[in-house]
C-alpha cells in the first residue's frame, strides 16, 4: 500500500462528492441530523483530520451513490472499474467477472505479475 488508507479515503470521498455536485454541507445534511455539523465532519474527513467509522463510510457511500469499496480503492483504475461495475446490470456483471477471471488465469499461467 503506497498511501495511508485515511488519505485514500479522503481523496475518494472528495472525488465522489465532486462527481455528484454536492457541497460538503449538502453531503453532511444527507448523513447527519445537522447540516452545519455535517459540513464540518465532511471537511474533516476530506482533510484526513478525522476518520470515518465503517458505518459512517457506508452511509457516505450510499448518499454518494458509489460502492463502499470505491472509497477505499488504492489505485485510480480500481476506483474507475468499481464505479463502472456498479452501473452494470447483474448479467453484465457476471460476464465481466468471468472475463476478468479468465484474463487473470491466463496471466497466472504465463507467470505474469499483477499490478
N, CA and C of each residue as an Amber inpcrd file, in Angstrom:
protein
   345
   0.8560000  -1.1770000   0.0000000   0.0000000   0.0000000   0.0000000
   0.8960000   1.2320000   0.0000000   0.6990000   2.0860000  -0.9720000
   1.5790000   3.2390000  -1.1100000   1.1440000   4.4300000  -0.2550000
  -0.1530000   4.6610000  -0.1440000  -0.6530000   5.7840000   0.6470000
  -1.4340000   5.2410000   1.8410000  -1.4330000   5.9620000   2.9540000
  -2.2410000   5.5330000   4.0990000  -3.7260000   5.4990000   3.7130000
  -4.4580000   4.5340000   4.2460000  -5.8610000   4.3510000   3.8810000
  -6.6960000   5.5950000   4.2060000  -6.3510000   6.3140000   5.2620000
  -7.0980000   7.5350000   5.5920000  -6.9530000   8.5740000   4.4850000
  -5.7770000   8.6410000   3.8830000  -5.5360000   9.5720000   2.7880000
  -6.3040000   9.1410000   1.5350000  -6.3160000   7.8570000   1.2760000
  -7.0750000   7.3210000   0.1370000  -8.5500000   7.6290000   0.3150000
  -9.0780000   7.3460000   1.5090000 -10.4860000   7.5990000   1.7990000
 -10.8100000   9.0800000   1.5930000  -9.9620000   9.9540000   2.0960000
 -10.1910000  11.3980000   1.9780000 -10.2460000  11.8220000   0.5060000
  -9.3130000  11.3180000  -0.2800000  -9.2620000  11.6520000  -1.7090000
 -10.4940000  11.1470000  -2.4380000 -10.8710000   9.8990000  -2.1950000
 -12.0280000   9.3000000  -2.8810000 -13.3370000   9.9580000  -2.4350000
 -13.4380000  10.2970000  -1.1650000 -14.6470000  10.9490000  -0.6700000
 -14.8460000  12.2860000  -1.3810000 -13.7930000  13.0650000  -1.4680000
 -13.8970000  14.3660000  -2.1430000 -14.2290000  14.1840000  -3.6190000
 -13.5930000  13.2170000  -4.2650000 -13.8560000  12.9640000  -5.6870000
 -15.3100000  12.5560000  -5.9120000 -15.8260000  11.6830000  -5.0580000
 -17.2170000  11.2310000  -5.2000000 -18.1860000  12.3810000  -4.9440000
 -17.8730000  13.2040000  -3.9680000 -18.7360000  14.3540000  -3.6680000
 -18.7360000  15.3200000  -4.8420000 -17.5650000  15.5710000  -5.4120000
 -17.4640000  16.4510000  -6.5760000 -18.2140000  15.8670000  -7.7760000
 -18.0960000  14.5420000  -7.9840000 -18.8130000  13.8920000  -9.0930000
 -20.3200000  14.0990000  -8.9810000 -20.8090000  14.1120000  -7.7630000
 -22.2510000  14.2560000  -7.5290000 -22.6760000  15.7230000  -7.4530000
 -21.7000000  16.6140000  -7.4780000 -22.0140000  18.0410000  -7.4350000
 -22.5850000  18.4890000  -6.1030000 -22.1480000  17.8400000  -5.0350000
 -22.6400000  18.1850000  -3.7020000 -21.6140000  19.0080000  -2.9400000
 -22.1020000  19.9540000  -2.1810000 -21.2200000  20.6830000  -1.2750000
 -20.9820000  19.8150000  -0.0400000 -20.0010000  20.1840000   0.7430000
 -19.7710000  19.4740000   1.9970000 -21.0060000  19.5880000   2.8900000
 -21.6220000  20.7500000   2.8780000 -22.8230000  20.9820000   3.6870000
 -23.9640000  20.0670000   3.2470000 -24.1620000  19.9550000   1.9270000
 -25.2480000  19.1140000   1.4110000 -25.0090000  17.6450000   1.7480000
 -23.7770000  17.1740000   1.5530000 -23.4670000  15.7850000   1.8930000
 -23.6100000  15.5610000   3.3900000 -23.1160000  16.5170000   4.1760000
 -23.2560000  16.4090000   5.6250000 -24.7150000  16.3070000   6.0430000
 -25.5810000  17.0550000   5.3630000 -27.0060000  17.0040000   5.6620000
 -27.6340000  15.6680000   5.3250000 -27.0760000  14.9680000   4.3360000
 -27.6060000  13.6540000   3.9630000 -27.2470000  12.5590000   4.9670000
 -26.1430000  12.7510000   5.6610000 -25.6810000  11.7040000   6.5790000
 -25.6800000  12.1290000   8.0470000 -26.1220000  13.3390000   8.3070000
 -26.1140000  13.8550000   9.6710000 -27.4190000  14.6020000   9.9260000
 -27.8050000  14.7020000  11.1770000 -29.0210000  15.4310000  11.5240000
 -28.8470000  16.9410000  11.3590000 -27.6330000  17.4020000  11.4700000
 -27.3530000  18.8300000  11.3830000 -26.4790000  19.1230000  10.1750000
 -26.9800000  19.9690000   9.2650000 -26.1920000  20.3060000   8.0810000
 -24.8940000  21.0100000   8.4500000 -24.9390000  21.9200000   9.4160000
 -23.7130000  22.6540000   9.7470000 -22.6870000  21.7320000  10.4050000
 -23.1170000  20.8930000  11.3460000 -22.1800000  19.9460000  11.9510000
 -21.7220000  18.9150000  10.9250000 -22.6370000  18.5140000  10.0380000
 -22.3000000  17.5590000   8.9920000 -21.2360000  18.1070000   8.0630000
 -21.3310000  19.3860000   7.7500000 -20.3440000  20.0300000   6.8810000
 -18.9530000  19.9690000   7.5050000 -18.8760000  20.2320000   8.7920000
 -17.5930000  20.1830000   9.4980000 -17.0430000  18.7560000   9.4740000
 -17.9130000  17.7770000   9.7040000 -17.4820000  16.3700000   9.6830000
 -16.9270000  15.9920000   8.3160000 -17.6550000  16.3620000   7.2510000
 -17.2090000  16.0200000   5.9030000 -15.8680000  16.6880000   5.6130000
 -15.7270000  17.9440000   5.9980000 -14.4690000  18.6540000   5.8010000
 -13.3300000  17.9380000   6.5090000 -13.5670000  17.5060000   7.7150000
 -12.5110000  16.8240000   8.4860000 -12.1650000  15.4690000   7.8840000
 -13.1690000  14.7650000   7.3440000 -12.8780000  13.5020000   6.6600000
 -12.0350000  13.7610000   5.4100000 -12.4140000  14.7840000   4.6440000
 -11.7040000  15.0810000   3.4020000 -10.2910000  15.6090000   3.6490000
 -10.0770000  16.2310000   4.7760000  -8.7420000  16.7280000   5.1180000
  -7.8950000  15.6610000   5.8070000  -8.5230000  14.5350000   6.1360000
  -7.8070000  13.4630000   6.8220000  -7.5960000  13.7290000   8.2960000
  -8.2950000  14.7340000   8.8420000  -8.1740000  15.0690000  10.2650000
  -8.8900000  14.0070000  11.1030000 -10.0890000  13.6390000  10.6820000
 -10.8760000  12.6060000  11.3540000 -11.0430000  11.4150000  10.4270000
 -11.2650000  10.2630000  11.0270000 -11.5150000   9.0380000  10.2680000
 -12.9610000   8.6120000  10.4860000 -13.6070000   8.2590000   9.3920000
 -14.9820000   7.7610000   9.4780000 -14.9600000   6.3020000   9.9060000
 -15.8890000   5.9230000  10.7850000 -16.0150000   4.5040000  11.0990000
 -16.6970000   3.8170000   9.9140000 -16.7560000   2.5080000   9.9300000
 -17.2720000   1.7770000   8.7720000 -18.7490000   2.0690000   8.5080000
 -19.5460000   2.2300000   9.5470000 -20.9580000   2.5520000   9.3390000
 -21.1140000   3.9220000   8.6850000 -20.3130000   4.8720000   9.1100000
 -20.3500000   6.2140000   8.5150000 -19.8590000   6.1660000   7.0720000
 -18.7890000   5.4090000   6.8200000 -18.2810000   5.2680000   5.4530000
 -19.3560000   4.6620000   4.5540000 -20.0750000   3.6640000   5.0570000
 -21.1480000   3.0370000   4.2770000 -22.2710000   4.0340000   4.0070000
 -22.6180000   4.8500000   5.0000000 -23.6610000   5.8670000   4.8190000
 -23.2190000   6.9140000   3.7960000 -21.9570000   7.2960000   3.8380000
 -21.4300000   8.2620000   2.8730000 -21.4740000   7.6800000   1.4590000
 -21.0420000   6.4320000   1.3190000 -21.0630000   5.7800000   0.0050000
 -22.4870000   5.7100000  -0.5390000 -23.4190000   5.3470000   0.3140000
 -24.8180000   5.2630000  -0.1170000 -25.3420000   6.6350000  -0.5460000
 -25.0560000   7.6450000   0.2520000 -25.5130000   9.0040000  -0.0700000
 -24.9010000   9.5020000  -1.3800000 -23.6900000   9.0670000  -1.6610000
 -22.9950000   9.4970000  -2.8750000 -23.2950000   8.6010000  -4.0730000
 -23.9410000   7.4700000  -3.8220000 -24.2660000   6.5510000  -4.9110000
 -23.0560000   5.8350000  -5.4800000 -22.0880000   5.5530000  -4.6140000
 -20.8940000   4.8170000  -5.0390000 -20.7600000   3.5570000  -4.1810000
 -20.0970000   2.5290000  -4.7190000 -19.8520000   1.3470000  -3.8900000
 -18.9340000   1.7110000  -2.7250000 -19.1510000   1.1010000  -1.5900000
 -18.3010000   1.3600000  -0.4250000 -16.8300000   1.1140000  -0.7700000
 -16.5630000   0.0690000  -1.5260000 -15.1760000  -0.2580000  -1.8900000
 -14.5010000   0.8800000  -2.6530000 -15.2870000   1.6800000  -3.3820000
 -14.7210000   2.8120000  -4.1250000 -13.9700000   3.7500000  -3.1790000
 -14.5280000   3.9920000  -2.0010000 -13.9190000   4.9320000  -1.0630000
 -12.5760000   4.4480000  -0.5210000 -12.2770000   3.1640000  -0.7430000
 -11.0310000   2.5830000  -0.2370000 -10.1200000   2.0660000  -1.3500000
 -10.5110000   2.2750000  -2.6080000  -9.7170000   1.7750000  -3.7350000
  -8.3560000   2.4660000  -3.7650000  -7.3040000   1.6680000  -3.7440000
  -5.9490000   2.2080000  -3.6700000  -5.4680000   2.8150000  -4.9780000
  -5.9470000   2.2950000  -6.0980000  -5.4900000   2.7720000  -7.4000000
  -6.6560000   3.3610000  -8.1780000  -6.3440000   4.3480000  -8.9980000
  -7.3840000   5.0300000  -9.7730000  -8.1250000   4.0850000 -10.7110000
  -7.3950000   3.1550000 -11.3380000  -8.0700000   2.2380000 -12.2580000
  -9.0240000   1.3070000 -11.5180000  -8.6690000   0.9280000 -10.3060000
  -9.5830000   0.1160000  -9.4870000 -10.8460000   0.9110000  -9.1660000
 -10.6610000   2.1600000  -8.8000000 -11.8030000   3.0130000  -8.4630000
 -12.7270000   3.1820000  -9.6660000 -12.1400000   3.4280000 -10.8400000
 -12.9400000   3.5890000 -12.0550000 -13.7030000   2.3120000 -12.3820000
 -13.0390000   1.1810000 -12.2250000 -13.6850000  -0.0990000 -12.5040000
 -14.8480000  -0.3420000 -11.5460000 -14.6740000  -0.0130000 -10.2890000
 -15.7540000  -0.1770000  -9.3110000 -16.9630000   0.6840000  -9.6660000
 -16.7280000   1.9060000 -10.0950000 -17.8340000   2.7850000 -10.4880000
 -18.5570000   2.2370000 -11.7110000 -17.7960000   1.7990000 -12.7080000
 -18.4000000   1.2580000 -13.9250000 -19.1470000  -0.0390000 -13.6220000
 -18.5510000  -0.9030000 -12.8290000 -19.1510000  -2.1890000 -12.4680000
 -20.4970000  -1.9860000 -11.7730000 -20.5580000  -0.9960000 -10.8910000
 -21.7840000  -0.7340000 -10.1330000 -22.9400000  -0.3130000 -11.0400000
 -22.6320000   0.2450000 -12.2020000 -23.6660000   0.7030000 -13.1250000
 -24.2180000  -0.4160000 -14.0060000 -23.5280000  -1.5490000 -14.0440000
 -23.9230000  -2.6340000 -14.9350000 -25.0720000  -3.4650000 -14.3610000
 -25.9290000  -3.9930000 -15.2420000 -26.9400000  -4.9470000 -14.7700000
 -26.2550000  -6.2530000 -14.3620000 -26.9090000  -7.0580000 -13.5530000
 -26.2820000  -8.2550000 -12.9840000 -25.7440000  -9.2160000 -14.0380000
 -26.4300000  -9.3680000 -15.1510000 -25.9440000 -10.2660000 -16.2010000
 -24.6110000  -9.8110000 -16.7690000 -24.4900000  -8.5100000 -16.9890000
 -23.2280000  -7.9670000 -17.4950000 -22.1300000  -8.0370000 -16.4450000
 -22.5090000  -7.9000000 -15.1960000 -21.5230000  -8.0230000 -14.1160000
 -20.9320000  -9.4270000 -14.1170000 -21.8020000 -10.4210000 -14.2520000
 -21.3410000 -11.8110000 -14.2570000 -20.3910000 -12.0550000 -15.4240000
 -20.7030000 -11.5050000 -16.5960000 -19.8360000 -11.6530000 -17.7660000
 -18.4800000 -11.0000000 -17.5200000 -18.5030000  -9.8280000 -16.9230000
 -17.2590000  -9.1140000 -16.6600000 -16.3980000  -9.8550000 -15.6410000
 -17.0260000 -10.3940000 -14.6160000 -16.2840000 -11.1650000 -13.6090000
 -15.6580000 -12.3990000 -14.2730000 -16.4280000 -13.0850000 -15.1020000
 -15.9030000 -14.2680000 -15.7940000 -14.7220000 -13.8930000 -16.6920000
 -14.8480000 -12.7860000 -17.4180000 -13.7660000 -12.3310000 -18.2830000
 -12.5230000 -11.9660000 -17.4670000 -12.7230000 -11.2630000 -16.3670000
 -11.5900000 -10.8750000 -15.5110000 -10.8920000 -12.1110000 -14.9470000
 -11.6650000 -13.1040000 -14.5300000 -11.0620000 -14.3430000 -14.0140000
 -10.2700000 -15.0510000 -15.1010000 -10.8340000 -15.0720000 -16.2970000
 -10.1700000 -15.7040000 -17.4290000  -8.8490000 -14.9960000 -17.7370000
  -8.8690000 -13.6910000 -17.7430000  -7.6570000 -12.9200000 -18.0090000
  -6.6120000 -13.1540000 -16.9210000  -7.0530000 -13.1970000 -15.6720000
  -6.1310000 -13.4200000 -14.5550000  -5.5190000 -14.8110000 -14.6210000
  -6.3260000 -15.8020000 -14.9860000  -5.8070000 -17.1730000 -15.1010000
  -4.7620000 -17.2680000 -16.2030000  -5.0130000 -16.6080000 -17.3360000
  -4.0290000 -16.5950000 -18.4280000  -2.7320000 -15.9670000 -17.9620000
  -2.8610000 -14.8830000 -17.2330000  -1.6770000 -14.1850000 -16.7310000
  -0.9220000 -15.0590000 -15.7340000  -1.6710000 -15.7530000 -14.8560000
  -1.0370000 -16.6580000 -13.8890000  -0.2930000 -17.7760000 -14.5870000
  -0.8980000 -18.2990000 -15.6500000  -0.2640000 -19.4020000 -16.3950000
   1.0220000 -18.9570000 -17.0660000   1.0750000 -17.6850000 -17.4500000
   2.2730000 -17.1380000 -18.0970000   3.3010000 -16.6660000 -17.0810000
   2.9170000 -16.6830000 -15.7930000   3.8450000 -16.2650000 -14.7570000
   3.9600000 -14.7710000 -14.6140000   2.9470000 -14.0410000 -15.0850000
   2.9740000 -12.5800000 -15.0140000   2.6530000 -12.0850000 -13.6250000
   3.0410000 -10.8460000 -13.3830000   2.7400000 -10.1980000 -12.1050000
   1.5340000  -9.2980000 -12.2730000   0.7460000  -9.1770000 -11.2020000
  -0.3940000  -8.2450000 -11.2450000   0.0670000  -6.9020000 -10.7410000
  -0.6880000  -5.8680000 -11.0650000  -0.2650000  -4.5500000 -10.5830000
  -1.2210000  -3.5760000 -10.9280000
